[in-house]
JSON list of C-alpha atoms in Angstrom, two decimals:
[
{"chain": "F", "resi": 9, "resn": "GLY", "atom": "CA", "xyz": [200.69, 52.47, 70.20]},
{"chain": "F", "resi": 10, "resn": "ALA", "atom": "CA", "xyz": [203.29, 54.80, 71.58]},
{"chain": "F", "resi": 11, "resn": "VAL", "atom": "CA", "xyz": [203.96, 57.91, 69.56]},
{"chain": "F", "resi": 12, "resn": "VAL", "atom": "CA", "xyz": [206.80, 60.37, 69.46]},
{"chain": "F", "resi": 13, "resn": "SER", "atom": "CA", "xyz": [205.97, 63.70, 67.92]},
{"chain": "F", "resi": 14, "resn": "GLN", "atom": "CA", "xyz": [208.40, 66.21, 66.50]},
{"chain": "F", "resi": 15, "resn": "HIS", "atom": "CA", "xyz": [207.62, 69.82, 65.79]},
{"chain": "F", "resi": 16, "resn": "PRO", "atom": "CA", "xyz": [208.04, 71.53, 63.45]},
{"chain": "F", "resi": 17, "resn": "SER", "atom": "CA", "xyz": [208.24, 68.97, 60.67]},
{"chain": "F", "resi": 18, "resn": "ARG", "atom": "CA", "xyz": [209.72, 71.54, 58.33]},
{"chain": "F", "resi": 19, "resn": "VAL", "atom": "CA", "xyz": [211.40, 74.84, 59.05]},
{"chain": "F", "resi": 20, "resn": "ILE", "atom": "CA", "xyz": [213.14, 77.37, 56.87]},
{"chain": "F", "resi": 21, "resn": "CYS", "atom": "CA", "xyz": [215.17, 80.06, 58.51]},
{"chain": "F", "resi": 22, "resn": "LYS", "atom": "CA", "xyz": [217.69, 82.74, 57.68]},
{"chain": "F", "resi": 23, "resn": "SER", "atom": "CA", "xyz": [221.35, 82.29, 58.38]},
{"chain": "F", "resi": 24, "resn": "GLY", "atom": "CA", "xyz": [222.27, 83.52, 61.84]},
{"chain": "F", "resi": 25, "resn": "THR", "atom": "CA", "xyz": [218.94, 82.79, 63.49]},
{"chain": "F", "resi": 26, "resn": "SER", "atom": "CA", "xyz": [218.22, 80.08, 66.04]},
{"chain": "F", "resi": 27, "resn": "VAL", "atom": "CA", "xyz": [215.73, 77.29, 65.56]},
{"chain": "F", "resi": 28, "resn": "LYS", "atom": "CA", "xyz": [214.13, 75.10, 68.19]},
{"chain": "F", "resi": 29, "resn": "ILE", "atom": "CA", "xyz": [212.88, 71.60, 67.46]},
{"chain": "F", "resi": 30, "resn": "GLU", "atom": "CA", "xyz": [210.69, 69.79, 69.95]},
{"chain": "F", "resi": 31, "resn": "CYS", "atom": "CA", "xyz": [210.47, 66.07, 70.56]},
{"chain": "F", "resi": 32, "resn": "ARG", "atom": "CA", "xyz": [207.57, 64.82, 72.66]},
{"chain": "F", "resi": 33, "resn": "SER", "atom": "CA", "xyz": [206.64, 61.38, 73.84]},
{"chain": "F", "resi": 34, "resn": "LEU", "atom": "CA", "xyz": [202.87, 61.45, 73.76]},
{"chain": "F", "resi": 35, "resn": "ASP", "atom": "CA", "xyz": [201.79, 58.50, 75.86]},
{"chain": "F", "resi": 36, "resn": "PHE", "atom": "CA", "xyz": [204.83, 57.35, 77.74]},
{"chain": "F", "resi": 37, "resn": "GLN", "atom": "CA", "xyz": [207.62, 58.79, 79.82]},
{"chain": "F", "resi": 38, "resn": "ALA", "atom": "CA", "xyz": [211.10, 58.94, 78.43]},
{"chain": "F", "resi": 39, "resn": "THR", "atom": "CA", "xyz": [214.02, 59.63, 80.73]},
{"chain": "F", "resi": 40, "resn": "THR", "atom": "CA", "xyz": [216.28, 59.29, 77.73]},
{"chain": "F", "resi": 41, "resn": "MET", "atom": "CA", "xyz": [215.88, 60.70, 74.26]},
{"chain": "F", "resi": 42, "resn": "PHE", "atom": "CA", "xyz": [218.28, 60.66, 71.36]},
{"chain": "F", "resi": 43, "resn": "TRP", "atom": "CA", "xyz": [218.90, 63.20, 68.62]},
{"chain": "F", "resi": 44, "resn": "TYR", "atom": "CA", "xyz": [220.08, 62.09, 65.20]},
{"chain": "F", "resi": 45, "resn": "ARG", "atom": "CA", "xyz": [221.06, 64.01, 62.12]},
{"chain": "F", "resi": 46, "resn": "GLN", "atom": "CA", "xyz": [220.71, 62.80, 58.57]},
{"chain": "F", "resi": 47, "resn": "PHE", "atom": "CA", "xyz": [222.27, 64.51, 55.58]},
{"chain": "F", "resi": 48, "resn": "PRO", "atom": "CA", "xyz": [220.66, 63.92, 52.18]},
{"chain": "F", "resi": 49, "resn": "LYS", "atom": "CA", "xyz": [221.07, 60.37, 50.97]},
{"chain": "F", "resi": 50, "resn": "GLN", "atom": "CA", "xyz": [223.13, 59.47, 54.00]},
{"chain": "F", "resi": 51, "resn": "SER", "atom": "CA", "xyz": [222.65, 57.51, 57.15]},
{"chain": "F", "resi": 52, "resn": "LEU", "atom": "CA", "xyz": [221.53, 58.71, 60.54]},
{"chain": "F", "resi": 53, "resn": "MET", "atom": "CA", "xyz": [224.26, 59.81, 62.89]},
{"chain": "F", "resi": 54, "resn": "LEU", "atom": "CA", "xyz": [223.73, 60.15, 66.60]},
{"chain": "F", "resi": 55, "resn": "MET", "atom": "CA", "xyz": [224.36, 63.70, 67.77]},
{"chain": "F", "resi": 56, "resn": "ALA", "atom": "CA", "xyz": [223.59, 63.48, 71.45]},
{"chain": "F", "resi": 57, "resn": "THR", "atom": "CA", "xyz": [221.81, 61.63, 74.20]},
{"chain": "F", "resi": 58, "resn": "SER", "atom": "CA", "xyz": [219.35, 63.73, 76.12]},
{"chain": "F", "resi": 59, "resn": "ASN", "atom": "CA", "xyz": [218.79, 62.83, 79.77]},
{"chain": "F", "resi": 60, "resn": "GLU", "atom": "CA", "xyz": [215.90, 64.22, 81.77]},
{"chain": "F", "resi": 61, "resn": "GLY", "atom": "CA", "xyz": [217.09, 66.57, 84.46]},
{"chain": "F", "resi": 62, "resn": "SER", "atom": "CA", "xyz": [220.75, 66.46, 83.52]},
{"chain": "F", "resi": 63, "resn": "LYS", "atom": "CA", "xyz": [223.10, 67.58, 80.81]},
{"chain": "F", "resi": 64, "resn": "ALA", "atom": "CA", "xyz": [223.04, 65.96, 77.43]},
{"chain": "F", "resi": 65, "resn": "THR", "atom": "CA", "xyz": [225.87, 63.74, 76.32]},
{"chain": "F", "resi": 66, "resn": "TYR", "atom": "CA", "xyz": [227.25, 64.78, 72.96]},
{"chain": "F", "resi": 67, "resn": "GLU", "atom": "CA", "xyz": [228.96, 62.57, 70.41]},
{"chain": "F", "resi": 68, "resn": "GLN", "atom": "CA", "xyz": [232.45, 63.39, 69.33]},
{"chain": "F", "resi": 69, "resn": "GLY", "atom": "CA", "xyz": [232.55, 66.22, 66.83]},
{"chain": "F", "resi": 70, "resn": "VAL", "atom": "CA", "xyz": [229.16, 67.67, 67.75]},
{"chain": "F", "resi": 71, "resn": "GLU", "atom": "CA", "xyz": [229.35, 71.23, 69.05]},
{"chain": "F", "resi": 72, "resn": "LYS", "atom": "CA", "xyz": [227.34, 71.41, 72.24]},
{"chain": "F", "resi": 73, "resn": "ASP", "atom": "CA", "xyz": [227.24, 75.20, 72.17]},
{"chain": "F", "resi": 74, "resn": "LYS", "atom": "CA", "xyz": [225.74, 75.13, 68.73]},
{"chain": "F", "resi": 75, "resn": "PHE", "atom": "CA", "xyz": [223.26, 72.32, 69.30]},
{"chain": "F", "resi": 76, "resn": "LEU", "atom": "CA", "xyz": [221.65, 73.04, 72.64]},
{"chain": "F", "resi": 77, "resn": "ILE", "atom": "CA", "xyz": [219.63, 70.22, 74.12]},
{"chain": "F", "resi": 78, "resn": "ASN", "atom": "CA", "xyz": [217.20, 70.59, 76.97]},
{"chain": "F", "resi": 79, "resn": "HIS", "atom": "CA", "xyz": [215.27, 67.70, 78.50]},
{"chain": "F", "resi": 80, "resn": "ALA", "atom": "CA", "xyz": [213.22, 69.50, 81.08]},
{"chain": "F", "resi": 81, "resn": "SER", "atom": "CA", "xyz": [210.47, 66.95, 81.54]},
{"chain": "F", "resi": 82, "resn": "LEU", "atom": "CA", "xyz": [209.89, 63.25, 81.10]},
{"chain": "F", "resi": 83, "resn": "THR", "atom": "CA", "xyz": [208.00, 63.85, 77.87]},
{"chain": "F", "resi": 84, "resn": "LEU", "atom": "CA", "xyz": [209.86, 66.67, 76.17]},
{"chain": "F", "resi": 85, "resn": "SER", "atom": "CA", "xyz": [213.32, 67.23, 74.78]},
{"chain": "F", "resi": 86, "resn": "THR", "atom": "CA", "xyz": [214.26, 70.23, 72.67]},
{"chain": "F", "resi": 87, "resn": "LEU", "atom": "CA", "xyz": [217.09, 70.75, 70.23]},
{"chain": "F", "resi": 88, "resn": "THR", "atom": "CA", "xyz": [218.05, 74.35, 69.49]},
{"chain": "F", "resi": 89, "resn": "VAL", "atom": "CA", "xyz": [220.29, 75.04, 66.55]},
{"chain": "F", "resi": 90, "resn": "THR", "atom": "CA", "xyz": [221.93, 78.33, 67.43]},
{"chain": "F", "resi": 91, "resn": "SER", "atom": "CA", "xyz": [223.18, 80.82, 64.86]},
{"chain": "F", "resi": 92, "resn": "ALA", "atom": "CA", "xyz": [222.22, 78.46, 62.08]},
{"chain": "F", "resi": 93, "resn": "HIS", "atom": "CA", "xyz": [224.24, 78.32, 58.88]},
{"chain": "F", "resi": 94, "resn": "PRO", "atom": "CA", "xyz": [223.43, 76.69, 55.55]},
{"chain": "F", "resi": 95, "resn": "GLU", "atom": "CA", "xyz": [225.63, 73.71, 56.44]},
{"chain": "F", "resi": 96, "resn": "ASP", "atom": "CA", "xyz": [223.29, 72.99, 59.35]},
{"chain": "F", "resi": 97, "resn": "SER", "atom": "CA", "xyz": [220.53, 72.23, 56.86]},
{"chain": "F", "resi": 98, "resn": "SER", "atom": "CA", "xyz": [219.64, 68.64, 57.51]},
{"chain": "F", "resi": 99, "resn": "PHE", "atom": "CA", "xyz": [216.98, 66.21, 58.66]},
{"chain": "F", "resi": 100, "resn": "TYR", "atom": "CA", "xyz": [216.90, 65.93, 62.44]},
{"chain": "F", "resi": 101, "resn": "ILE", "atom": "CA", "xyz": [215.22, 62.93, 64.03]},
{"chain": "F", "resi": 102, "resn": "CYS", "atom": "CA", "xyz": [214.65, 62.23, 67.68]},
{"chain": "F", "resi": 103, "resn": "SER", "atom": "CA", "xyz": [213.94, 58.97, 69.40]},
{"chain": "F", "resi": 104, "resn": "ALA", "atom": "CA", "xyz": [212.59, 58.33, 72.86]},
{"chain": "F", "resi": 105, "resn": "ARG", "atom": "CA", "xyz": [213.10, 55.31, 75.03]},
{"chain": "F", "resi": 106, "resn": "ASP", "atom": "CA", "xyz": [210.12, 54.16, 77.03]},
{"chain": "F", "resi": 107, "resn": "SER", "atom": "CA", "xyz": [211.16, 54.26, 80.68]},
{"chain": "F", "resi": 108, "resn": "ARG", "atom": "CA", "xyz": [208.94, 51.32, 81.52]},
{"chain": "F", "resi": 109, "resn": "GLY", "atom": "CA", "xyz": [209.58, 47.67, 80.99]},
{"chain": "F", "resi": 110, "resn": "THR", "atom": "CA", "xyz": [211.65, 46.81, 77.97]},
{"chain": "F", "resi": 111, "resn": "GLY", "atom": "CA", "xyz": [212.70, 50.36, 77.25]},
{"chain": "F", "resi": 112, "resn": "GLU", "atom": "CA", "xyz": [211.36, 50.13, 73.74]},
{"chain": "F", "resi": 113, "resn": "LEU", "atom": "CA", "xyz": [212.54, 52.82, 71.39]},
{"chain": "F", "resi": 114, "resn": "PHE", "atom": "CA", "xyz": [210.30, 55.05, 69.27]},
{"chain": "F", "resi": 115, "resn": "PHE", "atom": "CA", "xyz": [211.28, 57.55, 66.59]},
{"chain": "F", "resi": 116, "resn": "GLY", "atom": "CA", "xyz": [209.71, 60.89, 65.80]},
{"chain": "F", "resi": 117, "resn": "GLU", "atom": "CA", "xyz": [208.70, 61.86, 62.30]},
{"chain": "F", "resi": 118, "resn": "GLY", "atom": "CA", "xyz": [211.73, 64.04, 61.79]},
{"chain": "F", "resi": 119, "resn": "SER", "atom": "CA", "xyz": [212.25, 67.75, 61.23]},
{"chain": "F", "resi": 120, "resn": "ARG", "atom": "CA", "xyz": [213.71, 69.10, 58.02]},
{"chain": "F", "resi": 121, "resn": "LEU", "atom": "CA", "xyz": [215.72, 72.25, 58.58]},
{"chain": "F", "resi": 122, "resn": "THR", "atom": "CA", "xyz": [216.68, 74.49, 55.69]},
{"chain": "F", "resi": 123, "resn": "VAL", "atom": "CA", "xyz": [218.93, 77.43, 56.42]},
{"chain": "F", "resi": 124, "resn": "LEU", "atom": "CA", "xyz": [219.04, 80.07, 53.71]},
{"chain": "T", "resi": 17, "resn": "ALA", "atom": "CA", "xyz": [233.80, 49.23, 68.14]},
{"chain": "T", "resi": 18, "resn": "GLN", "atom": "CA", "xyz": [230.30, 48.76, 66.87]},
{"chain": "T", "resi": 19, "resn": "LYS", "atom": "CA", "xyz": [229.65, 48.91, 63.16]},
{"chain": "T", "resi": 20, "resn": "VAL", "atom": "CA", "xyz": [226.87, 48.07, 60.75]},
{"chain": "T", "resi": 21, "resn": "THR", "atom": "CA", "xyz": [227.58, 47.41, 57.10]},
{"chain": "T", "resi": 22, "resn": "GLN", "atom": "CA", "xyz": [224.97, 47.43, 54.39]},
{"chain": "T", "resi": 23, "resn": "ALA", "atom": "CA", "xyz": [227.01, 46.67, 51.34]},
{"chain": "T", "resi": 24, "resn": "GLN", "atom": "CA", "xyz": [224.17, 47.18, 48.87]},
{"chain": "T", "resi": 25, "resn": "THR", "atom": "CA", "xyz": [223.75, 50.88, 48.21]},
{"chain": "T", "resi": 26, "resn": "GLU", "atom": "CA", "xyz": [220.90, 50.55, 45.75]},
{"chain": "T", "resi": 27, "resn": "ILE", "atom": "CA", "xyz": [218.78, 47.67, 44.52]},
{"chain": "T", "resi": 28, "resn": "SER", "atom": "CA", "xyz": [216.26, 47.78, 41.75]},
{"chain": "T", "resi": 29, "resn": "VAL", "atom": "CA", "xyz": [213.74, 45.00, 41.18]},
{"chain": "T", "resi": 30, "resn": "VAL", "atom": "CA", "xyz": [210.55, 44.48, 39.26]},
{"chain": "T", "resi": 31, "resn": "GLU", "atom": "CA", "xyz": [207.33, 44.07, 41.15]},
{"chain": "T", "resi": 32, "resn": "LYS", "atom": "CA", "xyz": [206.65, 40.56, 42.48]},
{"chain": "T", "resi": 33, "resn": "GLU", "atom": "CA", "xyz": [210.32, 39.68, 42.61]},
{"chain": "T", "resi": 34, "resn": "ASP", "atom": "CA", "xyz": [211.85, 38.62, 45.92]},
{"chain": "T", "resi": 35, "resn": "VAL", "atom": "CA", "xyz": [214.67, 40.74, 47.24]},
{"chain": "T", "resi": 36, "resn": "THR", "atom": "CA", "xyz": [217.13, 40.32, 50.10]},
{"chain": "T", "resi": 37, "resn": "LEU", "atom": "CA", "xyz": [218.81, 43.23, 51.82]},
{"chain": "T", "resi": 38, "resn": "ASP", "atom": "CA", "xyz": [222.06, 42.34, 53.52]},
{"chain": "T", "resi": 39, "resn": "CYS", "atom": "CA", "xyz": [223.25, 43.54, 56.91]},
{"chain": "T", "resi": 40, "resn": "VAL", "atom": "CA", "xyz": [226.49, 42.60, 58.62]},
{"chain": "T", "resi": 41, "resn": "TYR", "atom": "CA", "xyz": [227.35, 43.93, 62.05]},
{"chain": "T", "resi": 42, "resn": "GLU", "atom": "CA", "xyz": [230.31, 44.11, 64.39]},
{"chain": "T", "resi": 43, "resn": "THR", "atom": "CA", "xyz": [230.16, 44.32, 68.15]},
{"chain": "T", "resi": 44, "resn": "ARG", "atom": "CA", "xyz": [232.10, 43.11, 71.15]},
{"chain": "T", "resi": 45, "resn": "ASP", "atom": "CA", "xyz": [229.00, 42.96, 73.28]},
{"chain": "T", "resi": 46, "resn": "THR", "atom": "CA", "xyz": [227.39, 39.64, 74.03]},
{"chain": "T", "resi": 47, "resn": "THR", "atom": "CA", "xyz": [224.01, 41.28, 74.51]},
{"chain": "T", "resi": 48, "resn": "TYR", "atom": "CA", "xyz": [222.76, 43.60, 71.84]},
{"chain": "T", "resi": 49, "resn": "TYR", "atom": "CA", "xyz": [219.79, 44.45, 69.68]},
{"chain": "T", "resi": 50, "resn": "LEU", "atom": "CA", "xyz": [219.40, 44.54, 65.93]},
{"chain": "T", "resi": 51, "resn": "PHE", "atom": "CA", "xyz": [216.83, 46.59, 64.09]},
{"chain": "T", "resi": 52, "resn": "TRP", "atom": "CA", "xyz": [215.47, 47.20, 60.64]},
{"chain": "T", "resi": 53, "resn": "TYR", "atom": "CA", "xyz": [213.79, 50.47, 59.71]},
{"chain": "T", "resi": 54, "resn": "LYS", "atom": "CA", "xyz": [212.12, 51.63, 56.54]},
{"chain": "T", "resi": 55, "resn": "GLN", "atom": "CA", "xyz": [212.44, 55.26, 55.46]},
{"chain": "T", "resi": 56, "resn": "PRO", "atom": "CA", "xyz": [210.04, 56.23, 52.69]},
{"chain": "T", "resi": 57, "resn": "PRO", "atom": "CA", "xyz": [210.58, 59.44, 50.70]},
{"chain": "T", "resi": 58, "resn": "SER", "atom": "CA", "xyz": [208.57, 61.38, 53.29]},
{"chain": "T", "resi": 59, "resn": "GLY", "atom": "CA", "xyz": [211.44, 60.85, 55.70]},
{"chain": "T", "resi": 60, "resn": "GLU", "atom": "CA", "xyz": [209.95, 59.28, 58.78]},
{"chain": "T", "resi": 61, "resn": "LEU", "atom": "CA", "xyz": [211.46, 56.09, 60.12]},
{"chain": "T", "resi": 62, "resn": "VAL", "atom": "CA", "xyz": [209.14, 53.13, 60.15]},
{"chain": "T", "resi": 63, "resn": "PHE", "atom": "CA", "xyz": [210.06, 50.43, 62.64]},
{"chain": "T", "resi": 64, "resn": "LEU", "atom": "CA", "xyz": [210.08, 46.95, 61.16]},
{"chain": "T", "resi": 65, "resn": "ILE", "atom": "CA", "xyz": [211.73, 44.66, 63.66]},
{"chain": "T", "resi": 66, "resn": "ARG", "atom": "CA", "xyz": [213.88, 44.45, 66.76]},
{"chain": "T", "resi": 67, "resn": "ARG", "atom": "CA", "xyz": [215.76, 41.29, 67.58]},
{"chain": "T", "resi": 68, "resn": "ASN", "atom": "CA", "xyz": [217.88, 40.61, 70.64]},
{"chain": "T", "resi": 69, "resn": "SER", "atom": "CA", "xyz": [221.13, 38.76, 70.39]},
{"chain": "T", "resi": 70, "resn": "PHE", "atom": "CA", "xyz": [219.85, 35.70, 72.21]},
{"chain": "T", "resi": 71, "resn": "ASP", "atom": "CA", "xyz": [217.04, 35.04, 69.80]},
{"chain": "T", "resi": 72, "resn": "GLU", "atom": "CA", "xyz": [218.32, 33.54, 66.59]},
{"chain": "T", "resi": 73, "resn": "GLN", "atom": "CA", "xyz": [215.00, 32.31, 65.37]},
{"chain": "T", "resi": 74, "resn": "ASN", "atom": "CA", "xyz": [214.10, 33.55, 61.95]},
{"chain": "T", "resi": 75, "resn": "GLU", "atom": "CA", "xyz": [211.02, 35.69, 61.81]},
{"chain": "T", "resi": 76, "resn": "ILE", "atom": "CA", "xyz": [208.32, 36.08, 59.23]},
{"chain": "T", "resi": 77, "resn": "SER", "atom": "CA", "xyz": [205.78, 38.86, 59.12]},
{"chain": "T", "resi": 78, "resn": "GLY", "atom": "CA", "xyz": [203.63, 38.76, 56.04]},
{"chain": "T", "resi": 79, "resn": "ARG", "atom": "CA", "xyz": [205.88, 39.34, 53.04]},
{"chain": "T", "resi": 80, "resn": "TYR", "atom": "CA", "xyz": [208.80, 40.26, 55.29]},
{"chain": "T", "resi": 81, "resn": "SER", "atom": "CA", "xyz": [211.25, 37.79, 56.77]},
{"chain": "T", "resi": 82, "resn": "TRP", "atom": "CA", "xyz": [214.49, 38.12, 58.65]},
{"chain": "T", "resi": 83, "resn": "ASN", "atom": "CA", "xyz": [217.42, 35.73, 58.89]},
{"chain": "T", "resi": 84, "resn": "PHE", "atom": "CA", "xyz": [219.62, 36.28, 61.94]},
{"chain": "T", "resi": 85, "resn": "GLN", "atom": "CA", "xyz": [222.87, 34.33, 62.02]},
{"chain": "T", "resi": 86, "resn": "LYS", "atom": "CA", "xyz": [225.29, 35.08, 64.83]},
{"chain": "T", "resi": 87, "resn": "SER", "atom": "CA", "xyz": [227.92, 32.83, 63.28]},
{"chain": "T", "resi": 88, "resn": "THR", "atom": "CA", "xyz": [228.27, 35.24, 60.38]},
{"chain": "T", "resi": 89, "resn": "SER", "atom": "CA", "xyz": [227.13, 38.37, 62.25]},
{"chain": "T", "resi": 90, "resn": "SER", "atom": "CA", "xyz": [224.40, 38.90, 59.74]},
{"chain": "T", "resi": 91, "resn": "PHE", "atom": "CA", "xyz": [220.80, 40.00, 59.98]},
{"chain": "T", "resi": 92, "resn": "ASN", "atom": "CA", "xyz": [219.40, 39.90, 56.47]},
{"chain": "T", "resi": 93, "resn": "PHE", "atom": "CA", "xyz": [215.98, 41.08, 55.43]},
{"chain": "T", "resi": 94, "resn": "THR", "atom": "CA", "xyz": [213.93, 39.53, 52.64]},
{"chain": "T", "resi": 95, "resn": "ILE", "atom": "CA", "xyz": [210.86, 40.95, 50.99]},
{"chain": "T", "resi": 96, "resn": "THR", "atom": "CA", "xyz": [208.84, 38.37, 49.13]},
{"chain": "T", "resi": 97, "resn": "ALA", "atom": "CA", "xyz": [206.73, 39.34, 46.12]},
{"chain": "T", "resi": 98, "resn": "SER", "atom": "CA", "xyz": [207.88, 42.95, 46.29]},
{"chain": "T", "resi": 99, "resn": "GLN", "atom": "CA", "xyz": [205.47, 45.78, 45.63]},
{"chain": "T", "resi": 100, "resn": "VAL", "atom": "CA", "xyz": [205.94, 49.35, 44.45]},
{"chain": "T", "resi": 101, "resn": "VAL", "atom": "CA", "xyz": [205.04, 50.56, 47.95]},
{"chain": "T", "resi": 102, "resn": "ASP", "atom": "CA", "xyz": [208.12, 48.78, 49.26]},
{"chain": "T", "resi": 103, "resn": "SER", "atom": "CA", "xyz": [210.27, 51.37, 47.53]},
{"chain": "T", "resi": 104, "resn": "ALA", "atom": "CA", "xyz": [212.22, 53.13, 50.26]},
{"chain": "T", "resi": 105, "resn": "VAL", "atom": "CA", "xyz": [215.57, 53.27, 51.98]},
{"chain": "T", "resi": 106, "resn": "TYR", "atom": "CA", "xyz": [216.02, 50.48, 54.47]},
{"chain": "T", "resi": 107, "resn": "PHE", "atom": "CA", "xyz": [218.34, 50.83, 57.43]},
{"chain": "T", "resi": 108, "resn": "CYS", "atom": "CA", "xyz": [219.80, 48.12, 59.58]},
{"chain": "T", "resi": 109, "resn": "ALA", "atom": "CA", "xyz": [220.88, 49.25, 63.05]},
{"chain": "T", "resi": 110, "resn": "LEU", "atom": "CA", "xyz": [222.59, 47.91, 66.15]},
{"chain": "T", "resi": 111, "resn": "SER", "atom": "CA", "xyz": [222.42, 48.93, 69.77]},
{"chain": "T", "resi": 112, "resn": "GLU", "atom": "CA", "xyz": [223.86, 47.76, 73.04]},
{"chain": "T", "resi": 113, "resn": "ALA", "atom": "CA", "xyz": [221.60, 46.45, 75.74]},
{"chain": "T", "resi": 114, "resn": "GLY", "atom": "CA", "xyz": [221.08, 48.06, 79.09]},
{"chain": "T", "resi": 115, "resn": "ARG", "atom": "CA", "xyz": [221.50, 51.77, 79.71]},
{"chain": "T", "resi": 116, "resn": "SER", "atom": "CA", "xyz": [222.91, 52.42, 76.26]},
{"chain": "T", "resi": 117, "resn": "GLN", "atom": "CA", "xyz": [219.99, 50.84, 74.54]},
{"chain": "T", "resi": 118, "resn": "GLY", "atom": "CA", "xyz": [218.53, 53.33, 72.15]},
{"chain": "T", "resi": 119, "resn": "ASN", "atom": "CA", "xyz": [221.87, 54.63, 71.01]},
{"chain": "T", "resi": 120, "resn": "LEU", "atom": "CA", "xyz": [221.58, 53.12, 67.58]},
{"chain": "T", "resi": 121, "resn": "ILE", "atom": "CA", "xyz": [224.42, 52.62, 65.17]},
{"chain": "T", "resi": 122, "resn": "PHE", "atom": "CA", "xyz": [222.92, 52.73, 61.71]},
{"chain": "T", "resi": 123, "resn": "GLY", "atom": "CA", "xyz": [224.19, 51.24, 58.50]},
{"chain": "T", "resi": 124, "resn": "LYS", "atom": "CA", "xyz": [224.35, 53.48, 55.47]},
{"chain": "T", "resi": 125, "resn": "GLY", "atom": "CA", "xyz": [221.08, 52.17, 54.17]},
{"chain": "T", "resi": 126, "resn": "THR", "atom": "CA", "xyz": [219.99, 50.36, 51.05]},
{"chain": "T", "resi": 127, "resn": "LYS", "atom": "CA", "xyz": [217.74, 52.17, 48.61]},
{"chain": "T", "resi": 128, "resn": "LEU", "atom": "CA", "xyz": [215.22, 49.76, 47.19]},
{"chain": "T", "resi": 129, "resn": "SER", "atom": "CA", "xyz": [213.35, 50.67, 44.03]},
{"chain": "T", "resi": 130, "resn": "VAL", "atom": "CA", "xyz": [210.50, 48.41, 43.01]},
{"chain": "T", "resi": 131, "resn": "LYS", "atom": "CA", "xyz": [209.32, 49.06, 39.47]},
{"chain": "T", "resi": 132, "resn": "PRO", "atom": "CA", "xyz": [205.88, 48.11, 38.23]}
]
C-alpha cells in the first residue's frame, strides 16, 4: 500500500539551530501535504497545508517564519524549524493526500524533535 | 465550526472485555469524512477507518466495529474481546470533503489501557 515516510524519526538539537524534517510520499504523488504538531499527551493540531509549487497555508497562531515549509516536488515536503527553542520540542507528523482518485490520506511515522 | 469531542480521556479494561470509545462531532458541512486512528506508544498513526457522511452503515472489521449515527452526530468505535495489544491512544477525526479533504480536525484522544 501507499507509504509516507518521514525523516528523521528522532532528532535532538541545540537551542538556536535549525532542523529540517522531510516528508516523502513513496509510491504516489501528493500535490497537498499537511503538517501536524502533537505535544505530549495531547491531540494533533494542524500547523499548515503544504501545496506543491506554491506557498504553504498556515493555521492561525503558527509562525510561518519559524516553521518554513517547502513543497518543491510532488513527492516531497519539508518542514524547517528555524532557530529552535526548547518549547519547539514536539512530535511532528505529516500527511499526504494521494492526488489520484479518492484523494486518500496517508500519515508519516512522525518525527520527534527535542531541543536542548 | 468543526469540532470533534472525545469525552473519555482514559479507559482501563481487563483483557477480553468489550469497550466502546465515544466520538461526537460538529460540522456545518453536508459532506464530510470521519476517521479513527490508533496511536501506539511508538507514536505513529495507524489508520483504522474512514467513513463518508453519506454512508451510515455500521462497519465491522474483525474485533473492531463502528457505529455511525448522523442523528446524534456520533461515530463510536467498539473493540470486542479486547487484547493487551489494543492499548493505545485512539483519535477520532473529521475532515471536509473536496479540496479541504485531508485537513483533519482531531479529537483529544482516548487512552485505552487493556490489562492482562
